[in-house]
Backbone as a ProteinNet text record, in pm:
[ID]
protein_1_A
[PRIMARY]
MAKRWVRYVVPVMVEVDVDVDDDKVTRVVTLPEEVREDRDDMGHFLIYDEEFVRRSGDDQFQVHAFCVGEPRWADDRFRVGGPSNWRGTLGGELRSGGV
[TERTIARY]
85	0	90	56.2	130.5	55.2	127.9	68.2	125.3	40.4	82.4	33	108.3	70.2	33.8	-84.6	-128.5	-126.8	-56.9	-38.7	-148.3	-206.1	-310	-266.9	-330.5	-309.8	-436.2	-420.7	-533.9	-499.6	-570.9	-542.8	-570.7	-500.8	-523.6	-541.1	-613.3	-624.1	-544.4	-464.9	-382.9	-428.5	-469.9	-509.9	-387.1	-359.2	-243.1	-291	-246.6	-275.4	-166.7	-202.9	-106.5	-103.9	2.8	19.2	154.4	162.1	286.6	399.7	369.6	474	492	384.8	392.8	306.3	358	286.3	292.4	178.6	181.8	69	90.5	-12.8	-99.8	-230.5	-319.8	-398.4	-425	-498.3	-459.2	-466.5	-453.3	-574.3	-653.7	-776.3	-765.6	-789.8	-785.7	-913.7	-903.9	-1018.8	-1035.9	-1080.2	-1084.6	-1181.8	-1278.9	-1371.5	-1301.9	-1178.8	-1101.9	-984.4	-987	-879	-868.2	-744.8	-723.3	-596.4	-586	-468.9	-346.8	-233.7	-109.9	-41.9	19.7	85.9	223.8	310.7	441.9	432	544.5	541.8	505.4	502.5	461.8	314.7	247.4	106.6	79.5	184.8	167.8	131.5	42.6	3.5	123	126.4	235.8	192.2	249	216.9	348.3	352.1	474	447.5	554.4	540	555.7	565.1	570.8	690.9	798	920.8	932.4	822.1	813.3	903.2	918.2	986.6	878.5	897.8	797.5	783.9	660.4	629.5	551.6	565.5	492.3	342.6	265	120.7	50.1	124.4	63.6	57.9	130.3	132.5	0	-36.1	-165.6	-185.9	-84.6	-98.8	-124.7	-54.7	-71.3	-208.7	-253	-384.9	-493.8	-481.1	-579.9	-578.3	-460.2	-449.6	-510.6	-486.6	-541.4	-693.9	-751.6	-898.2	-958.1	-895.6	-945.8	-931.4	-819.3	-792.5	-865	-927.4	-996.9	-1101.2	-1097	-1192.1	-1336.4	-1424.8	-1568.2	-1645.7	-1752.1	-1837.2	-1970.6	-2036.2	-2164.7	-2264.2	-2264.7	-2350.7	-2260.4	-2237.9	-2143.2	-2181.4	-2307.2	-2348.3	-2293.4	-2266.1	-2219.6	-2089.9	-1980	-1850.1	-1827.2	-1883.8	-1874.1	-1801.7	-1705	-1629.1	-1531	-1477.7	-1379.7	-1443.9	-1365.9	-1417.8	-1467.1	-1581.1	-1640.2	-1557.3	-1481	-1400.3	-1260.9	-1233.4	-1104.4	-1115.2	-1226.2	-1248.9	-1204.1	-1249.2	-1226.2	-1083.2	-998	-859.6	-843.7	-945.2	-943.5	-1070	-1074.9	-1197.7	-1193.5	-1101.5	-1090	-990.2	-970.1	-873.1	-744.9	-634.4	-506.1	-464.2	-434.7	-384.9	-239.1	-192.5	-58.3	50.9	26.3	126.2	144.8	43.6	50.6	91.8	125	158.5	303.3
-117.7	0	124.7	220	345.6	453.5	535.9	649.9	777.3	877.4	1005.4	1117.3	1224.1	1346.2	1450.4	1508.2	1614.8	1743	1843.1	1966.5	2068	2125.1	2227.1	2350.9	2460.5	2585.9	2614	2636.8	2669.3	2799.9	2908.8	3036	3026.9	3109.5	3118.3	3264.6	3284.2	3416.2	3407.9	3508.8	3511.4	3626.5	3593.8	3696.3	3735	3864.3	3915	4006.1	3979.1	4064.1	4170.4	4291.2	4400	4472.5	4451.1	4509.9	4579.6	4688.8	4765.5	4680.6	4599.2	4522.1	4380.3	4319.7	4177.6	4144.4	4168.6	4130.1	3978.4	3916.4	3772.6	3729.8	3618.2	3555.7	3474.9	3503.6	3434.9	3322	3331.3	3225.7	3222	3102.2	3083.3	3000.5	3054.8	2988.7	2959.2	2834.1	2798.1	2842.7	2865.6	2901.7	2794.1	2674.2	2562	2581	2670.6	2692.6	2761.7	2808.9	2872.1	2785.7	2656.3	2565.4	2557	2546.1	2530.2	2447.2	2390.9	2311.9	2402.9	2352.8	2428.8	2390.3	2488.8	2467.4	2530.9	2480.4	2541.8	2662.9	2725.4	2846.6	2819.7	2693.1	2657.1	2614.1	2614.1	2577.7	2429.9	2352.1	2208.9	2182.5	2086.1	2049.1	1989.2	2009.4	1958.8	1829	1719.3	1586.1	1514.8	1449	1385.3	1239.5	1158.7	1018.4	1004.5	879	851.6	916.1	937.1	994.4	1144	1203.8	1345.6	1385.7	1293	1323.3	1364	1479.3	1529.4	1436.1	1413	1325.5	1403.1	1359.9	1421.9	1400.3	1503.4	1494.4	1413.1	1364	1290.1	1139.2	1089.2	945.7	899.9	774	722.7	738.1	705.7	717	861.8	955.2	1095.5	1148.2	1112.8	1157.2	1101.3	975.4	912.9	979.1	1001.4	1065.9	1205.2	1277.5	1412.6	1409	1313	1301.8	1261.7	1167.1	1120.9	1230.2	1303.2	1404.6	1536	1553.7	1679.4	1707.8	1826.7	1857.1	1859.3	1800.2	1798.6	1842.4	1915.6	1961.4	1889.4	1879	1809.1	1868.8	2000.5	2069.9	2161.3	2128.3	2201.9	2348.3	2382.4	2522.9	2608.4	2545.7	2619.7	2559.3	2626.6	2577.9	2630.9	2562	2605.1	2497.3	2540.1	2444.7	2367.5	2261.9	2180.6	2085.7	2038.5	1941.1	1815.6	1764.5	1648.4	1521.7	1514.1	1394.4	1404.5	1508.7	1522.1	1489.1	1437.6	1383.8	1473.9	1596.8	1685.6	1729.3	1717.8	1759	1910.1	1978.5	2124.1	2178.1	2308	2371.7	2408.4	2354	2389.2	2501.4	2536.5	2640.1	2574.6	2635.1	2593.1	2696	2654.8	2747.6	2779.2	2893.3	2939.3	2841.3	2760.1	2663.3	2550.1	2523.9	2412.6	2451	2577.3	2624.7	2598.8
0	0	0	-83.1	-89.4	-13.4	57.4	127.1	67	58.7	5.6	95.7	100.9	171.3	66.9	77.8	-12	70.1	19.7	96.8	65.7	173.3	163.4	240.3	208.9	280.6	359.8	489	575.4	647.1	616.2	683.3	833.1	907	1050.8	1090	1197.7	1260	1390.1	1417.9	1538	1625.7	1748.5	1845	1926.4	1929.7	2002.4	2113.5	2235	2349.4	2352.9	2311.4	2302.4	2435.9	2507	2639.6	2642.4	2711.6	2718.4	2774.9	2874.3	2941.2	2887.4	2834.9	2801.7	2680.6	2559	2437.1	2422.8	2383	2361.5	2268.8	2203.8	2122.1	2217.1	2215.8	2309	2244.3	2113.2	2043.3	1897	1841.3	1697.5	1655.1	1563.2	1519.9	1371.1	1333.3	1191.9	1122.6	992.6	909.5	802.7	841.9	747.4	632.1	647.1	536.1	418.7	440.2	333.2	288.4	319	282	129.9	80.9	-62.7	-85.3	-203.1	-237.8	-245.8	-201.4	-213.7	-344.5	-407.5	-536.3	-535.3	-621.6	-635.4	-728.8	-757.4	-840.4	-986.3	-1025.7	-1161.6	-1165.8	-1050.3	-1044.6	-1022.9	-995.9	-972.7	-826.6	-805.6	-669.8	-596.2	-464.9	-382.9	-316.2	-362.4	-311.1	-280.3	-163.8	-115.6	-80.3	-81.3	-41.2	110.1	158.3	301.6	369.7	294.4	349.7	318.7	277.6	243.8	126.9	33	-92.4	-191.6	-253	-347.3	-466.1	-507.8	-621.1	-726.2	-850.4	-960	-939.1	-963.3	-945.7	-1052.4	-1153.4	-1263.6	-1240.5	-1141.9	-1115.2	-1055.4	-1077.4	-1032.7	-882	-802	-656.9	-614.5	-676.7	-640.6	-681.3	-800.8	-847.1	-755.6	-720.2	-631.7	-493.6	-439.4	-307.4	-310.6	-418.3	-431.1	-432.7	-504.6	-511	-376.8	-308.4	-178.6	-73.3	-75.3	25.9	5.3	-111	-139.2	-31	28.9	136.2	86.6	166.7	135	258.2	233.9	343.4	337.9	451.6	459.5	360.5	349.2	253.2	171.8	46.6	-36.2	-57.1	-31.2	-45.7	66.9	181.6	299.7	349.6	323.3	369.9	510.5	606.5	746.3	824.9	906.1	985.8	900.8	958.4	888.5	789.6	693.2	598.3	669.5	627.5	694.7	673.7	566.4	542.2	604.7	679.7	746.9	895.6	939.1	1073.1	1188.1	1185.2	1299.5	1321.2	1218.9	1236.9	1230.4	1179.2	1172.1	1236.1	1246.7	1293.6	1440.5	1512.6	1653.2	1671.6	1795	1825.7	1875.5	1843.5	1896.6	1999.6	2116.9	2218.7	2190.8	2237.4	2205.3	2248.5	2349.4	2392.9	2293.6	2208.9	2116	1976.5	1955.8	1821.5	1792.6
[MASK]
+++++++++++++++++++++++++++++++++++++++++++++++++++++++++++++++++++++++++++++++++++++++++++++++++++

């Protein structure tokens, strides 16, 4: 069995507590409803093998991984929360200690 990693871009919002004495990042929140495929400067999708070696997006394993990994929402009209096929890996908040 071959495994592939498909790279996506997920924007984040960073909350900063601006204090005269102690500036700090207090929260990082993902915006999974704005997830998109990541591409190189030539427009090719970024797909890697099990050892994180980049692979051509034209190979059967890469094409299949890209199709399976494509984010899907319960109702395609409303992209709210994380993709339903990504099993809750996004959509929550990350506390500053876990970033």
